[in-house]
Amino acid sequence: MGAYVVRRLLWLPVVLFLVSFGTFALARFGPGDPVSVTAGQVRDPKVLDQIRKDRGLDSNVVVQYVRWLEKAVQGDFGESYLQKGFSVSELIFPRMWISAQLGLIALVIIFAVGIPTGLLAARFAGSWIDPAIIGTLLFLQAIPVLVIIPPLIWLFGVQLDWLPVGGWDGVFDIWWVAGVIAIPIPDPHLYIPLVAFTLPGFVSVARLVRVSALEVNLEDFVRTARAKGLSEAAVQFRHVLPNSLLPLITVVGFALAGVIEGALFVETLLGINGIGRFTFEAVVSRDYDVILATTVIFAAAFVLMNLLAEIAYGFVDPRVRIGSSRG
Amino acid sequence: MTASAAAEGAPRPVVAGTSEWRIVLGRLRRKRLAMISLVIISVIYGAGILAPLLAPYPPTQTNLDRPVEGPSRDHLLGTDRLGRDELSRAMYASRTTLIVTTAVVLSGGLFIGNTLGLLAGYRGGWVDTLIMRVGDVFSSLPSLVMLILINATLGPRVIGWTRWVEGHTPFDGLVASGFPSYMLVFSALSLFFWVGTARVIRAQVLQLRERDYIMAAESLGASPRRVILQHLMPNVSFLIILSLSATLGGIAGSEIVLTWFGVGVQPPAASFGAMLFEGSGTRTFQASPHLLLVPGVIVTLLLFAFALLGDALNDAIRGR
């Protein structure tokens, strides 16, 4: 097991190296080179040369990359080309914290809703309820986030005036009862983004739970549980559910991918100052060092999550480790 | 000579005089949802194919006297900010989706994915390791972020190269036709949409290559190319169809998202992404909801139909 984990972990730096070098080369290759982005309106060749020297952009790509890498491994991702005087890290990390909170809550909701719905569908397999549940979830997945957000803002933010139309104000609000007792409640800014994040995610979780619950339902120990007179609820929750959850570990990666990519649109459309919106703006304004840093961090989070899922799966299901001996 | 001829005609299971394909199609035909989704896909793609014949207006014809109008007799689905007919725009946007999905399925899925999957599974060894590791790298990346980055950085370059080609060859009007942005979107998507297909095919080939008929073909001296094309390909064809149908929605969705970002298909070419972008402001939605709803409903229907069809196909092939 130890060797397996180590082998999987060794893979991480390789991927990160390839990604960062690819991104780096793309960024240096792109239009509106970093020098002119930094210079803004200035077109004096002397100034441009000075910027090029200061930023170390006068050497070749490989040398520049090595220089960047040396600093990046120490957590220094350079200085923003656009917001001068700010280091990329200092711009990125507060925003990442916002996105991470949102994404984590979204993930929890996806699983909290997806698992029971999947069990429900499996319970009613053979009747119209099962395909109706899965069909509805598939439909929710088919609606692009881009399409669903404006009507949500319009309905709840403008027409009904129940929720703020966008922005971010922390996860919790304090609700004072009689001015003495403080009860933390979710901040109203959370609802619309969470709906947008979670709707497309339910179906993959629910389906996986459904399929594996259907298989588990046929096992001998479930029949035994029923035969000894346990209630259906006890059978489902004590015996079927725990044994259906195993494959779910593999979807954590997918669900996270959905949340990370969804952040680009949800945050942009809702004016949430997270990493997704920041990346969007950096791409639009070609702030290359920011793009580089966010891409590498996104990729790192992604690869790491998938690795953790795989390792966790290897722990709980020894059969996977045998399969892994190929690579 | 006769022996090798017999090996070539590797016997396939024949059930009551009908081919496997006919059985699967028969199962599919009995699924109502699958048929409905096929109709939806055909209508949307059909409108795309026939757009030049059916569209009431040219897709780029502006009419600044009548911008942002709701549905009327002249413009069945209203007009956009430049007074262009939404219905005609939507038809040409379907055409864009059709072109991109077809191109990516053919190149990324069928050509790259299938070839590499067959090769990795049959050859094994370092070829297999190399192909699957490269696939691992691609599948462990946040594809959307990478696609946006690739398109944003290479877009202007590709247009520059195309200009150069125009200047040095008899080809003209390539840039004006939007050709470079289509090419870029489709190559970038192909780069990310081959891995799934390759993995599925490889896994199947790993099982198939141990079968007797493959060994028979090999011992008769069939070349690897012949074994792959004549003996393995026909037996993974269902899987190819299945994995391709599973990627359709993702490809269509990615093109729309890239264009929404402004790095996909470039204006004035019509795309659902650009149409959605125009309609996505809250105030815009309040004043003229048709700008969001027209492309939004079509895209949702199309993606839903792809998902349902993929499901039904999966069931039909697995014998349900």
CSV table of C-alpha atoms in Angstrom, one decimal, chain B residues 15 29 47 71 74-75 93 110 120 122 127 138 147 160-161 169 171 179 182 237 244 266-267 307 312-313:
chain,number,residue,atom,x,y,z
B,15,VAL,CA,-28.8,-14.6,-33.8
B,29,ARG,CA,-36.7,2.0,-31.4
B,47,ALA,CA,-32.3,23.6,-38.9
B,71,PRO,CA,-41.5,38.3,-31.1
B,74,ASP,CA,-41.8,39.9,-39.0
B,75,HIS,CA,-39.4,38.4,-36.5
B,93,ALA,CA,-25.9,29.0,-34.3
B,110,LEU,CA,-13.1,8.6,-33.7
B,120,ALA,CA,-2.5,0.9,-26.7
B,122,TYR,CA,-3.1,-4.3,-28.8
B,127,VAL,CA,3.3,2.2,-26.4
B,138,PHE,CA,-5.0,15.5,-20.1
B,147,LEU,CA,-9.3,25.4,-23.2
B,160,GLY,CA,-2.3,35.8,-38.2
B,161,TRP,CA,-1.2,32.5,-39.8
B,169,THR,CA,-1.9,31.2,-51.7
B,171,PHE,CA,-7.2,30.9,-51.0
B,179,PHE,CA,-12.5,29.6,-40.5
B,182,TYR,CA,-13.6,27.2,-36.0
B,237,SER,CA,-17.6,-0.6,-32.9
B,244,LEU,CA,-18.9,9.1,-28.8
B,266,GLN,CA,-15.7,34.8,-33.3
B,267,PRO,CA,-18.3,37.3,-34.4
B,307,ALA,CA,-28.0,12.9,-22.4
B,312,ALA,CA,-30.9,4.8,-24.1
B,313,LEU,CA,-28.1,3.8,-26.3
